[in-house]
PDB file of C-alpha atoms and ligand atoms in Angstrom:
ATOM      1  CA  MET O   1     -15.875 -18.255 -22.270  1.00 92.00           C
ATOM      2  CA  ARG O   2     -14.415 -14.855 -22.194  1.00 96.00           C
ATOM      3  CA  SER O   3     -11.151 -14.162 -20.378  1.00 97.00           C
ATOM      4  CA  VAL O   4      -9.035 -11.420 -19.272  1.00 98.00           C
ATOM      5  CA  ILE O   5      -5.000 -12.509 -18.583  1.00 98.00           C
ATOM      6  CA  ILE O   6      -4.059  -9.484 -16.517  1.00 97.00           C
ATOM      7  CA  HIS O   7      -0.112 -10.227 -16.105  1.00 96.00           C
ATOM      8  CA  ASN O   8       2.824  -7.667 -14.932  1.00 94.00           C
ATOM      9  CA  PRO O   9       5.349  -8.267 -17.184  1.00 92.00           C
ATOM     10  CA  LEU O  10       7.982  -7.030 -13.787  1.00 87.00           C
ATOM     11  CA  SER O  11       7.314  -9.500 -11.736  1.00 81.00           C
ATOM     12  CA  GLY O  12       9.647 -11.876 -10.590  1.00 76.00           C
ATOM     13  CA  PHE O  13      11.888 -13.837 -12.990  1.00 72.00           C
ATOM     14  CA  GLY O  14      10.224 -12.757 -16.101  1.00 71.00           C
ATOM     15  CA  SER O  15       8.792 -16.403 -16.908  1.00 81.00           C
ATOM     16  CA  ASP O  16       7.236 -17.835 -19.957  1.00 88.00           C
ATOM     17  CA  ALA O  17       4.481 -20.004 -17.763  1.00 93.00           C
ATOM     18  CA  ILE O  18       1.788 -17.190 -18.328  1.00 95.00           C
ATOM     19  CA  PHE O  19       1.396 -18.423 -21.947  1.00 95.00           C
ATOM     20  CA  GLU O  20       1.623 -22.083 -20.897  1.00 95.00           C
ATOM     21  CA  PHE O  21      -0.936 -21.334 -19.122  1.00 96.00           C
ATOM     22  CA  GLU O  22      -3.126 -18.911 -21.957  1.00 96.00           C
ATOM     23  CA  ARG O  23      -2.520 -22.000 -24.537  1.00 94.00           C
ATOM     24  CA  ALA O  24      -4.338 -24.661 -21.822  1.00 94.00           C
ATOM     25  CA  LEU O  25      -6.811 -22.003 -21.055  1.00 95.00           C
ATOM     26  CA  VAL O  26      -8.978 -21.208 -24.271  1.00 94.00           C
ATOM     27  CA  HIS O  27     -10.466 -23.230 -26.337  1.00 91.00           C
ATOM     28  CA  ALA O  28     -11.834 -23.012 -29.549  1.00 89.00           C
ATOM     29  CA  GLY O  29     -14.576 -20.793 -30.349  1.00 91.00           C
ATOM     30  CA  ASP O  30     -13.140 -18.617 -26.705  1.00 94.00           C
ATOM     31  CA  GLU O  31     -11.675 -14.961 -26.602  1.00 96.00           C
ATOM     32  CA  CYS O  32      -8.648 -14.332 -23.977  1.00 97.00           C
ATOM     33  CA  THR O  33      -7.590 -10.606 -23.615  1.00 97.00           C
ATOM     34  CA  PHE O  34      -4.421 -10.142 -22.421  1.00 97.00           C
ATOM     35  CA  ARG O  35      -3.481  -7.231 -21.013  1.00 97.00           C
ATOM     36  CA  VAL O  36       0.001  -6.010 -20.012  1.00 96.00           C
ATOM     37  CA  LEU O  37       0.623  -3.739 -17.272  1.00 96.00           C
ATOM     38  CA  ALA O  38       2.532  -0.268 -17.830  1.00 95.00           C
ATOM     39  CA  PRO O  39       5.142   0.400 -14.583  1.00 92.00           C
ATOM     40  CA  ASP O  40       2.935   2.964 -13.561  1.00 93.00           C
ATOM     41  CA  PHE O  41      -0.486   0.893 -13.901  1.00 95.00           C
ATOM     42  CA  VAL O  42      -3.717   1.988 -11.694  1.00 96.00           C
ATOM     43  CA  PRO O  43      -4.951  -0.805 -10.898  1.00 96.00           C
ATOM     44  CA  GLU O  44      -8.754   1.119 -10.772  1.00 96.00           C
ATOM     45  CA  ASP O  45      -8.502   1.710 -14.752  1.00 97.00           C
ATOM     46  CA  VAL O  46      -6.692  -2.003 -14.877  1.00 97.00           C
ATOM     47  CA  VAL O  47      -9.695  -4.000 -14.324  1.00 97.00           C
ATOM     48  CA  GLY O  48     -12.567  -1.786 -14.708  1.00 97.00           C
ATOM     49  CA  ASP O  49     -14.294  -3.482 -17.603  1.00 97.00           C
ATOM     50  CA  ALA O  50     -13.804  -6.703 -15.005  1.00 96.00           C
ATOM     51  CA  ASP O  51     -17.487  -8.182 -15.503  1.00 96.00           C
ATOM     52  CA  ASP O  52     -17.623  -8.053 -18.975  1.00 96.00           C
ATOM     53  CA  PHE O  53     -15.319 -11.214 -18.341  1.00 97.00           C
ATOM     54  CA  ASP O  54     -16.402 -14.890 -17.497  1.00 95.00           C
ATOM     55  CA  ILE O  55     -12.969 -15.326 -15.230  1.00 96.00           C
ATOM     56  CA  CYS O  56     -10.641 -12.740 -15.069  1.00 98.00           C
ATOM     57  CA  VAL O  57      -6.982 -13.693 -14.455  1.00 98.00           C
ATOM     58  CA  LEU O  58      -4.585 -11.688 -11.991  1.00 98.00           C
ATOM     59  CA  SER O  59      -0.243 -12.442 -13.035  1.00 96.00           C
ATOM     60  CA  GLY O  60       2.254 -10.622 -10.540  1.00 93.00           C
ATOM     61  CA  GLY O  61       3.247 -10.858  -7.714  1.00 89.00           C
ATOM     62  CA  ASP O  62       1.957 -10.514  -3.964  1.00 90.00           C
ATOM     63  CA  GLY O  63       1.760  -6.485  -4.666  1.00 88.00           C
ATOM     64  CA  SER O  64       0.058  -6.239  -7.792  1.00 91.00           C
ATOM     65  CA  VAL O  65      -2.405  -8.812  -7.509  1.00 94.00           C
ATOM     66  CA  THR O  66      -3.427  -7.305  -3.958  1.00 94.00           C
ATOM     67  CA  GLY O  67      -3.589  -4.092  -5.664  1.00 94.00           C
ATOM     68  CA  LEU O  68      -5.781  -4.838  -8.391  1.00 97.00           C
ATOM     69  CA  LEU O  69      -7.682  -7.631  -6.717  1.00 97.00           C
ATOM     70  CA  TYR O  70      -8.697  -4.812  -4.023  1.00 97.00           C
ATOM     71  CA  ALA O  71      -9.761  -2.559  -7.281  1.00 98.00           C
ATOM     72  CA  LEU O  72     -11.833  -5.868  -8.114  1.00 97.00           C
ATOM     73  CA  ARG O  73     -13.550  -5.966  -4.215  1.00 97.00           C
ATOM     74  CA  ASN O  74     -17.740  -6.729  -3.900  1.00 95.00           C
ATOM     75  CA  ARG O  75     -17.952  -7.787  -7.667  1.00 93.00           C
ATOM     76  CA  ASN O  76     -18.741 -10.468  -8.253  1.00 88.00           C
ATOM     77  CA  VAL O  77     -16.297 -11.783 -11.267  1.00 94.00           C
ATOM     78  CA  PRO O  78     -14.802 -14.604 -10.202  1.00 96.00           C
ATOM     79  CA  VAL O  79     -10.447 -14.086 -10.101  1.00 97.00           C
ATOM     80  CA  CYS O  80      -7.927 -16.633 -11.244  1.00 97.00           C
ATOM     81  CA  VAL O  81      -4.401 -15.719  -8.549  1.00 97.00           C
ATOM     82  CA  PHE O  82      -1.585 -16.748 -10.774  1.00 97.00           C
ATOM     83  CA  PRO O  83       1.652 -16.826  -9.574  1.00 94.00           C
ATOM     84  CA  SER O  84       4.244 -14.666 -11.480  1.00 91.00           C
ATOM     85  CA  GLY O  85       6.451 -13.250  -8.632  1.00 85.00           C
ATOM     86  CA  THR O  86       9.467 -13.224  -6.330  1.00 79.00           C
ATOM     87  CA  ALA O  87       7.788 -14.393  -3.360  1.00 80.00           C
ATOM     88  CA  ASN O  88       3.532 -15.766  -4.301  1.00 88.00           C
ATOM     89  CA  LEU O  89       2.229 -15.297  -1.037  1.00 88.00           C
ATOM     90  CA  LEU O  90      -1.621 -14.807  -1.920  1.00 93.00           C
ATOM     91  CA  PHE O  91      -1.276 -17.855  -4.253  1.00 95.00           C
ATOM     92  CA  ALA O  92       0.323 -20.275  -2.085  1.00 92.00           C
ATOM     93  CA  ASN O  93      -2.086 -19.668   0.909  1.00 93.00           C
ATOM     94  CA  VAL O  94      -5.078 -19.983  -1.612  1.00 94.00           C
ATOM     95  CA  GLY O  95      -3.226 -23.506  -2.141  1.00 93.00           C
ATOM     96  CA  ASN O  96      -3.617 -24.363  -5.531  1.00 94.00           C
ATOM     97  CA  ALA O  97      -2.365 -26.675  -7.876  1.00 93.00           C
ATOM     98  CA  PRO O  98       1.221 -24.368  -8.707  1.00 92.00           C
ATOM     99  CA  GLU O  99       1.091 -25.835 -13.024  1.00 94.00           C
ATOM    100  CA  PRO O 100      -0.119 -23.953 -15.368  1.00 95.00           C
ATOM    101  CA  ALA O 101      -2.124 -26.195 -17.229  1.00 94.00           C
ATOM    102  CA  ALA O 102      -3.160 -27.221 -14.328  1.00 94.00           C
ATOM    103  CA  LEU O 103      -4.207 -23.584 -13.255  1.00 95.00           C
ATOM    104  CA  ALA O 104      -6.038 -23.385 -16.504  1.00 95.00           C
ATOM    105  CA  ARG O 105      -8.296 -26.289 -15.527  1.00 93.00           C
ATOM    106  CA  ALA O 106      -9.174 -24.715 -12.395  1.00 93.00           C
ATOM    107  CA  CYS O 107     -10.337 -21.837 -14.411  1.00 94.00           C
ATOM    108  CA  ARG O 108     -12.708 -24.113 -15.999  1.00 92.00           C
ATOM    109  CA  VAL O 109     -14.305 -26.162 -13.933  1.00 90.00           C
ATOM    110  CA  GLY O 110     -14.916 -22.080 -12.038  1.00 88.00           C
ATOM    111  CA  HIS O 111     -15.206 -23.506  -8.506  1.00 91.00           C
ATOM    112  CA  THR O 112     -15.111 -20.605  -6.598  1.00 93.00           C
ATOM    113  CA  ALA O 113     -14.644 -19.521  -2.396  1.00 94.00           C
ATOM    114  CA  SER O 114     -15.149 -15.908  -1.347  1.00 95.00           C
ATOM    115  CA  VAL O 115     -12.108 -14.616   0.604  1.00 96.00           C
ATOM    116  CA  ASP O 116     -11.504 -11.705   2.581  1.00 97.00           C
ATOM    117  CA  LEU O 117      -9.303  -8.422   2.209  1.00 97.00           C
ATOM    118  CA  ALA O 118      -7.382  -5.898   4.504  1.00 97.00           C
ATOM    119  CA  GLU O 119      -8.198  -1.987   4.152  1.00 97.00           C
ATOM    120  CA  ILE O 120      -5.532  -0.640   4.992  1.00 97.00           C
ATOM    121  CA  SER O 121      -5.388   3.159   5.680  1.00 97.00           C
ATOM    122  CA  TRP O 122      -2.499   5.826   7.054  1.00 96.00           C
ATOM    123  CA  VAL O 123      -1.951   9.676   6.835  1.00 92.00           C
ATOM    124  CA  ASP O 124       2.053  10.372   5.163  1.00 86.00           C
ATOM    125  CA  GLU O 125       4.280  13.251   6.735  1.00 82.00           C
ATOM    126  CA  ARG O 126       2.995  15.773   4.778  1.00 87.00           C
ATOM    127  CA  GLY O 127      -0.794  15.166   5.815  1.00 89.00           C
ATOM    128  CA  ASN O 128      -2.023  13.136   2.758  1.00 92.00           C
ATOM    129  CA  GLU O 129      -4.152  10.316   3.397  1.00 95.00           C
ATOM    130  CA  HIS O 130      -4.041   7.338   1.204  1.00 96.00           C
ATOM    131  CA  VAL O 131      -5.734   3.759   1.258  1.00 96.00           C
ATOM    132  CA  ARG O 132      -4.442   0.154  -0.064  1.00 95.00           C
ATOM    133  CA  GLY O 133      -6.008  -3.592   0.079  1.00 96.00           C
ATOM    134  CA  SER O 134      -3.827  -6.078   1.453  1.00 95.00           C
ATOM    135  CA  GLY O 135      -4.221  -9.781   0.595  1.00 94.00           C
ATOM    136  CA  ILE O 136      -1.052 -10.494   2.817  1.00 90.00           C
ATOM    137  CA  MET O 137       0.264  -8.620   5.643  1.00 88.00           C
ATOM    138  CA  SER O 138       1.209  -5.400   6.261  1.00 90.00           C
ATOM    139  CA  GLY O 139       2.867  -4.790   9.358  1.00 88.00           C
ATOM    140  CA  THR O 140       5.319  -1.390  10.589  1.00 84.00           C
ATOM    141  CA  GLY O 141       8.955  -2.451  12.934  1.00 74.00           C
ATOM    142  CA  PHE O 142      11.360  -4.564  11.591  1.00 67.00           C
ATOM    143  CA  ASP O 143       9.294  -6.509   8.638  1.00 66.00           C
ATOM    144  CA  ALA O 144       9.069  -3.071   7.023  1.00 65.00           C
ATOM    145  CA  ARG O 145      13.228  -2.388   7.086  1.00 67.00           C
ATOM    146  CA  LEU O 146      13.489  -5.731   5.754  1.00 64.00           C
ATOM    147  CA  MET O 147      11.354  -5.541   2.415  1.00 63.00           C
ATOM    148  CA  GLU O 148      13.186  -2.645   2.316  1.00 66.00           C
ATOM    149  CA  ALA O 149      16.733  -3.972   2.567  1.00 66.00           C
ATOM    150  CA  ALA O 150      14.963  -6.933   0.285  1.00 62.00           C
ATOM    151  CA  LEU O 151      14.344  -5.120  -2.164  1.00 62.00           C
ATOM    152  CA  PRO O 152      17.386  -4.088  -5.133  1.00 62.00           C
ATOM    153  CA  LYS O 153      17.774  -7.914  -4.237  1.00 61.00           C
ATOM    154  CA  LYS O 154      14.580  -9.995  -5.648  1.00 60.00           C
ATOM    155  CA  ALA O 155      15.642 -10.093  -9.053  1.00 57.00           C
ATOM    156  CA  ALA O 156      18.590 -11.625  -8.637  1.00 59.00           C
ATOM    157  CA  MET O 157      18.009 -13.941  -5.297  1.00 57.00           C
ATOM    158  CA  GLY O 158      14.096 -14.217  -4.494  1.00 59.00           C
ATOM    159  CA  GLN O 159      13.165 -15.384  -1.577  1.00 57.00           C
ATOM    160  CA  ALA O 160      15.936 -15.717  -0.316  1.00 61.00           C
ATOM    161  CA  ALA O 161      16.504 -11.586  -0.346  1.00 60.00           C
ATOM    162  CA  TYR O 162      14.411 -11.926   2.743  1.00 58.00           C
ATOM    163  CA  PHE O 163      15.724 -14.888   4.836  1.00 58.00           C
ATOM    164  CA  ALA O 164      19.876 -12.564   3.668  1.00 61.00           C
ATOM    165  CA  ALA O 165      17.895  -9.030   4.560  1.00 61.00           C
ATOM    166  CA  ALA O 166      17.439 -10.843   8.114  1.00 60.00           C
ATOM    167  CA  PHE O 167      20.805 -11.726   8.660  1.00 59.00           C
ATOM    168  CA  ALA O 168      22.094  -8.310   7.382  1.00 63.00           C
ATOM    169  CA  ASN O 169      20.097  -6.527   9.751  1.00 62.00           C
ATOM    170  CA  PRO O 170      20.729  -8.921  12.927  1.00 56.00           C
ATOM    171  CA  ARG O 171      19.548  -6.146  16.113  1.00 64.00           C
ATOM    172  CA  PRO O 172      15.542  -4.034  15.542  1.00 69.00           C
ATOM    173  CA  THR O 173      14.712  -1.477  17.016  1.00 76.00           C
ATOM    174  CA  VAL O 174      12.302  -2.196  19.798  1.00 83.00           C
ATOM    175  CA  GLU O 175       9.384   0.526  19.513  1.00 88.00           C
ATOM    176  CA  GLU O 176       6.108   0.735  21.537  1.00 92.00           C
ATOM    177  CA  PHE O 177       3.012  -0.558  19.982  1.00 94.00           C
ATOM    178  CA  THR O 178      -0.209   0.477  20.667  1.00 96.00           C
ATOM    179  CA  ILE O 179      -2.527  -1.446  19.467  1.00 97.00           C
ATOM    180  CA  VAL O 180      -6.475  -1.056  19.006  1.00 98.00           C
ATOM    181  CA  VAL O 181      -8.513  -3.882  18.260  1.00 98.00           C
ATOM    182  CA  ASP O 182     -12.115  -4.380  17.833  1.00 98.00           C
ATOM    183  CA  GLY O 183     -11.995  -0.945  20.769  1.00 97.00           C
ATOM    184  CA  GLN O 184      -9.758  -2.881  23.302  1.00 97.00           C
ATOM    185  CA  LYS O 185      -5.861  -1.215  23.820  1.00 98.00           C
ATOM    186  CA  TYR O 186      -2.605  -3.247  24.345  1.00 96.00           C
ATOM    187  CA  HIS O 187       0.035  -1.813  24.384  1.00 95.00           C
ATOM    188  CA  ARG O 188       3.410  -3.949  23.643  1.00 92.00           C
ATOM    189  CA  ARG O 189       6.901  -3.613  22.897  1.00 88.00           C
ATOM    190  CA  GLY O 190       8.399  -5.135  19.843  1.00 85.00           C
ATOM    191  CA  ILE O 191      10.297  -5.360  17.055  1.00 81.00           C
ATOM    192  CA  SER O 192       7.007  -5.124  14.470  1.00 83.00           C
ATOM    193  CA  CYS O 193       3.461  -4.970  14.743  1.00 89.00           C
ATOM    194  CA  MET O 194       1.963  -6.930  11.553  1.00 89.00           C
ATOM    195  CA  VAL O 195      -1.744  -7.072  10.504  1.00 93.00           C
ATOM    196  CA  ALA O 196      -2.698 -10.808   8.063  1.00 91.00           C
ATOM    197  CA  ASP O 197      -5.185 -11.306   6.332  1.00 91.00           C
ATOM    198  CA  ASN O 198      -2.932 -14.194   5.615  1.00 89.00           C
ATOM    199  CA  ALA O 199      -0.035 -15.834   7.938  1.00 81.00           C
ATOM    200  CA  MET O 200       1.708 -18.356   5.367  1.00 77.00           C
ATOM    201  CA  ILE O 201       4.910 -16.802   5.064  1.00 73.00           C
ATOM    202  CA  GLN O 202       8.406 -17.835   2.549  1.00 65.00           C
ATOM    203  CA  GLY O 203       9.107 -21.607   3.464  1.00 64.00           C
ATOM    204  CA  ASP O 204       5.546 -22.800   3.694  1.00 69.00           C
ATOM    205  CA  ILE O 205       5.559 -21.526   7.288  1.00 69.00           C
ATOM    206  CA  GLN O 206       2.391 -20.844   9.201  1.00 73.00           C
ATOM    207  CA  ILE O 207       2.394 -17.529  11.818  1.00 72.00           C
ATOM    208  CA  VAL O 208       0.015 -17.973  13.072  1.00 75.00           C
ATOM    209  CA  PRO O 209      -2.281 -21.027  13.698  1.00 78.00           C
ATOM    210  CA  ASP O 210      -6.040 -21.378  11.788  1.00 84.00           C
ATOM    211  CA  CYS O 211      -5.585 -17.853  10.359  1.00 87.00           C
ATOM    212  CA  ARG O 212      -7.888 -18.024   7.670  1.00 92.00           C
ATOM    213  CA  MET O 213      -9.124 -15.369   5.143  1.00 94.00           C
ATOM    214  CA  ASP O 214     -12.889 -16.633   5.076  1.00 95.00           C
ATOM    215  CA  ASP O 215     -12.945 -16.287   8.802  1.00 95.00           C
ATOM    216  CA  GLY O 216     -14.168 -12.126   8.699  1.00 97.00           C
ATOM    217  CA  LEU O 217     -11.769 -11.697  10.693  1.00 97.00           C
ATOM    218  CA  LEU O 218      -7.877  -9.943  10.543  1.00 97.00           C
ATOM    219  CA  ASP O 219      -4.783 -11.516  12.702  1.00 94.00           C
ATOM    220  CA  VAL O 220      -2.838  -9.365  14.536  1.00 94.00           C
ATOM    221  CA  ILE O 221       0.911 -10.734  15.295  1.00 86.00           C
ATOM    222  CA  VAL O 222       3.022  -8.507  17.108  1.00 87.00           C
ATOM    223  CA  ILE O 223       6.391  -9.812  17.340  1.00 80.00           C
ATOM    224  CA  GLU O 224       8.396  -9.293  21.101  1.00 78.00           C
ATOM    225  CA  THR O 225      11.338 -10.655  19.889  1.00 67.00           C
ATOM    226  CA  GLN O 226      14.339  -8.071  20.355  1.00 60.00           C
ATOM    227  CA  ASP O 227      17.296  -9.623  17.543  1.00 58.00           C
ATOM    228  CA  ALA O 228      16.556 -11.802  14.485  1.00 58.00           C
ATOM    229  CA  ALA O 229      18.474 -14.231  15.686  1.00 58.00           C
ATOM    230  CA  GLN O 230      15.517 -14.642  18.280  1.00 60.00           C
ATOM    231  CA  MET O 231      13.215 -14.396  15.814  1.00 59.00           C
ATOM    232  CA  LEU O 232      14.364 -16.960  13.140  1.00 57.00           C
ATOM    233  CA  ARG O 233      14.395 -19.294  16.116  1.00 55.00           C
ATOM    234  CA  PRO O 234      10.264 -19.572  16.020  1.00 55.00           C
ATOM    235  CA  LEU O 235      10.781 -19.326  12.654  1.00 55.00           C
ATOM    236  CA  PHE O 236      12.758 -22.046  12.083  1.00 50.00           C
ATOM    237  CA  SER O 237      11.096 -24.554  14.146  1.00 51.00           C
ATOM    238  CA  GLY O 238       7.960 -23.541  11.813  1.00 49.00           C
ATOM    239  CA  ILE O 239      10.173 -25.628   9.632  1.00 45.00           C
ATOM    240  CA  VAL O 240       9.531 -28.710  11.546  1.00 46.00           C
ATOM    241  CA  ASP O 241       6.505 -28.066  12.281  1.00 49.00           C
ATOM    242  CA  ARG O 242       3.976 -26.298   9.550  1.00 48.00           C
ATOM    243  CA  SER O 243       0.720 -25.741  11.182  1.00 53.00           C
ATOM    244  CA  GLY O 244       2.669 -23.188  13.973  1.00 50.00           C
ATOM    245  CA  LYS O 245       1.575 -25.012  16.867  1.00 53.00           C
ATOM    246  CA  SER O 246       4.431 -24.546  18.610  1.00 50.00           C
ATOM    247  CA  ILE O 247       5.886 -21.839  17.700  1.00 47.00           C
ATOM    248  CA  GLY O 248       7.390 -19.737  21.083  1.00 46.00           C
ATOM    249  CA  ARG O 249       4.433 -17.988  22.753  1.00 41.00           C
ATOM    250  CA  PRO O 250       6.920 -15.154  24.528  1.00 44.00           C
ATOM    251  CA  HIS O 251       8.409 -13.958  20.449  1.00 69.00           C
ATOM    252  CA  LEU O 252       4.559 -13.704  19.078  1.00 76.00           C
ATOM    253  CA  GLU O 253       1.774 -12.568  20.207  1.00 84.00           C
ATOM    254  CA  PHE O 254      -1.972 -12.524  18.052  1.00 88.00           C
ATOM    255  CA  PHE O 255      -5.168 -10.690  18.691  1.00 93.00           C
ATOM    256  CA  ARG O 256      -8.031 -11.466  15.793  1.00 96.00           C
ATOM    257  CA  GLY O 257     -10.734  -8.219  15.122  1.00 97.00           C
ATOM    258  CA  ARG O 258     -12.346  -6.371  12.662  1.00 98.00           C
ATOM    259  CA  GLU O 259     -10.675  -2.717  12.850  1.00 98.00           C
ATOM    260  CA  ILE O 260      -7.689  -2.733  13.645  1.00 97.00           C
ATOM    261  CA  THR O 261      -5.655   0.841  14.816  1.00 97.00           C
ATOM    262  CA  VAL O 262      -1.224   0.261  15.396  1.00 96.00           C
ATOM    263  CA  ARG O 263       0.595   3.325  16.614  1.00 96.00           C
ATOM    264  CA  THR O 264       4.231   3.705  17.145  1.00 94.00           C
ATOM    265  CA  GLU O 265       5.524   6.723  18.993  1.00 92.00           C
ATOM    266  CA  ARG O 266       8.034   7.242  16.319  1.00 90.00           C
ATOM    267  CA  HIS O 267       7.997   7.593  12.134  1.00 89.00           C
ATOM    268  CA  VAL O 268       8.255   3.942  10.985  1.00 87.00           C
ATOM    269  CA  PRO O 269       8.307   2.341   7.819  1.00 86.00           C
ATOM    270  CA  LEU O 270       4.866   0.624   6.220  1.00 90.00           C
ATOM    271  CA  GLU O 271       4.516  -2.572   4.668  1.00 89.00           C
ATOM    272  CA  ILE O 272       1.930  -4.138   2.566  1.00 90.00           C
ATOM    273  CA  ASP O 273       2.513  -7.414   0.940  1.00 86.00           C
ATOM    274  CA  GLY O 274       6.573  -7.157   0.522  1.00 79.00           C
ATOM    275  CA  ASP O 275       5.741  -3.766  -0.191  1.00 82.00           C
ATOM    276  CA  VAL O 276       7.034  -0.585   0.800  1.00 84.00           C
ATOM    277  CA  ALA O 277       3.886   1.769   1.214  1.00 87.00           C
ATOM    278  CA  SER O 278       5.350   4.448   3.547  1.00 88.00           C
ATOM    279  CA  SER O 279       8.430   5.254   4.409  1.00 84.00           C
ATOM    280  CA  GLY O 280       7.435   6.246   7.676  1.00 86.00           C
ATOM    281  CA  VAL O 281       4.670   6.338   9.528  1.00 92.00           C
ATOM    282  CA  THR O 282       3.093   6.944  13.339  1.00 92.00           C
ATOM    283  CA  GLU O 283      -0.416   5.706  12.704  1.00 94.00           C
ATOM    284  CA  TYR O 284      -2.127   3.359   9.890  1.00 95.00           C
ATOM    285  CA  ARG O 285      -5.330   1.109  10.306  1.00 97.00           C
ATOM    286  CA  ALA O 286      -6.879  -1.960   8.935  1.00 97.00           C
ATOM    287  CA  LYS O 287     -10.223  -2.776   8.299  1.00 98.00           C
ATOM    288  CA  VAL O 288     -11.155  -6.226   6.982  1.00 98.00           C
ATOM    289  CA  LEU O 289     -13.077  -6.318   3.737  1.00 98.00           C
ATOM    290  CA  PRO O 290     -15.550  -9.515   4.606  1.00 97.00           C
ATOM    291  CA  GLY O 291     -15.816 -12.105   1.926  1.00 96.00           C
ATOM    292  CA  ALA O 292     -14.519  -9.305  -0.339  1.00 97.00           C
ATOM    293  CA  CYS O 293     -13.713 -11.605  -3.964  1.00 96.00           C
ATOM    294  CA  ASN O 294     -14.945 -14.585  -4.938  1.00 95.00           C
ATOM    295  CA  ILE O 295     -10.717 -16.539  -5.892  1.00 96.00           C
ATOM    296  CA  VAL O 296     -11.282 -19.292  -8.489  1.00 96.00           C
ATOM    297  CA  VAL O 297      -9.527 -22.813  -6.031  1.00 95.00           C
ATOM    298  CA  ASP O 298      -9.237 -26.577  -7.133  1.00 92.00           C
ATOM    299  CA  SER O 299      -9.541 -29.372  -4.746  1.00 87.00           C
ATOM    300  CA  MET O 300      -6.194 -28.773  -2.962  1.00 87.00           C
ATOM    301  CA  SER O 301      -7.188 -25.520  -1.919  1.00 92.00           C
ATOM    302  CA  SER O 302      -8.049 -25.735   1.728  1.00 89.00           C
ATOM    303  CA  TYR O 303     -10.835 -22.759   0.562  1.00 91.00           C
ATOM    304  CA  GLN O 304     -12.428 -25.562  -2.103  1.00 86.00           C
ATOM    305  CA  PRO O 305     -16.174 -25.129  -1.360  1.00 75.00           C
ATOM    306  CA  CYS O 306     -18.036 -28.150  -0.718  1.00 66.00           C
ATOM    307  CA  SER O 307     -19.751 -28.913  -3.464  1.00 64.00           C
ATOM    308  CA  ASP O 308     -20.636 -31.482  -6.814  1.00 65.00           C
ATOM    309  CA  ALA O 309     -21.470 -28.164  -9.119  1.00 69.00           C
ATOM    310  CA  PRO O 310     -20.620 -29.291 -12.733  1.00 70.00           C
ATOM    311  CA  ALA O 311     -17.658 -27.583 -14.187  1.00 73.00           C
ATOM    312  CA  ARG O 312     -18.499 -23.987 -15.242  1.00 72.00           C
ATOM    313  CA  PHE O 313     -17.041 -24.574 -18.699  1.00 73.00           C
ATOM    314  CA  ALA O 314     -17.356 -27.374 -20.237  1.00 61.00           C
ATOM    315  CA  ASP O 315     -14.866 -29.592 -21.582  1.00 62.00           C
ATOM    316  CA  ALA O 316     -12.716 -28.760 -19.297  1.00 59.00           C
ATOM    317  CA  ASP O 317      -9.854 -31.674 -20.577  1.00 61.00           C
ATOM    318  CA  GLU O 318     -10.228 -30.306 -23.995  1.00 57.00           C
ATOM    319  CA  ILE O 319      -7.226 -27.939 -25.023  1.00 52.00           C
ATOM    320  CA  ALA O 320      -7.863 -25.797 -28.488  1.00 49.00           C
ATOM    321  CA  PHE O 321      -3.762 -26.262 -29.420  1.00 52.00           C
ATOM    322  CA  PRO O 322      -2.852 -29.989 -29.215  1.00 50.00           C
ATOM    323  CA  LYS O 323       0.165 -30.820 -28.809  1.00 51.00           C
ATOM    324  CA  GLU O 324       1.451 -33.613 -31.396  1.00 48.00           C
TER     325      GLU O 324
HETATM  326 MG1   MG J   1      -8.733 -14.223   8.777  1.00 55.00          MG
END
């Protein structure tokens, strides 16, 4: 088996788990390329030769992993998402077992699922066009301001940084959103409008019921509450009911579609998968890329295809460097 591990050392808390994973992944006769990302890496260059490998492992936070996944779109290489970031929401939504040895085994078993990505595009204040991939959620309004506020604290506080930022910004501004979903136009007042490929956020809270990344559709979520305290209530009820079905309808509204445009009257920050992509936009578009990626799933994942196919790379339980 030939594998490439692409690791972002700047993501998360600098854990050594990826080396434990590599040790469990490689067997006698294998070849493994370990690629460490530079701070200013260009995703297309990093994965340029990915098709030469049997498997491509992406180790980093949500922002770096989804950027690389987007660069790997519509290529057939099996991709394993390894959780090395602060929140690892994409990994959590895929639902694989998180232990490094279990993930290495899933790579050797080699069962994959075909999943959608979102392609986000916008024009910045200088008139330059930008396009980026998203695997979780992107949005304008309060969620983007939260990400901006949480950014300096992420390294020290981890996920708690997002909650700390929510309490520090209790009165978000209300925006007028014009939302076009597959040609159908809606006007809504709210603090945030997000487009989701995946809807499980920090704390395993499912903010949209039945949001899946293999249905060829994106979910649009409008948060209509006017202060963060009101938003935290549905979030806490989500902790009790993780299916998301009990979340109060007055606060959140959902749409589902393939092509979405979100406009605001004022410039608002745009957030993509936890990173602030632009400090001021009045419009962004999201388009679904159905089945764009081929990701490794284990039997814990709800994306595990019904398959009794044998392991793709045999000897899934044998390891090359047995511990004495
Ligand atoms: Mg979907």
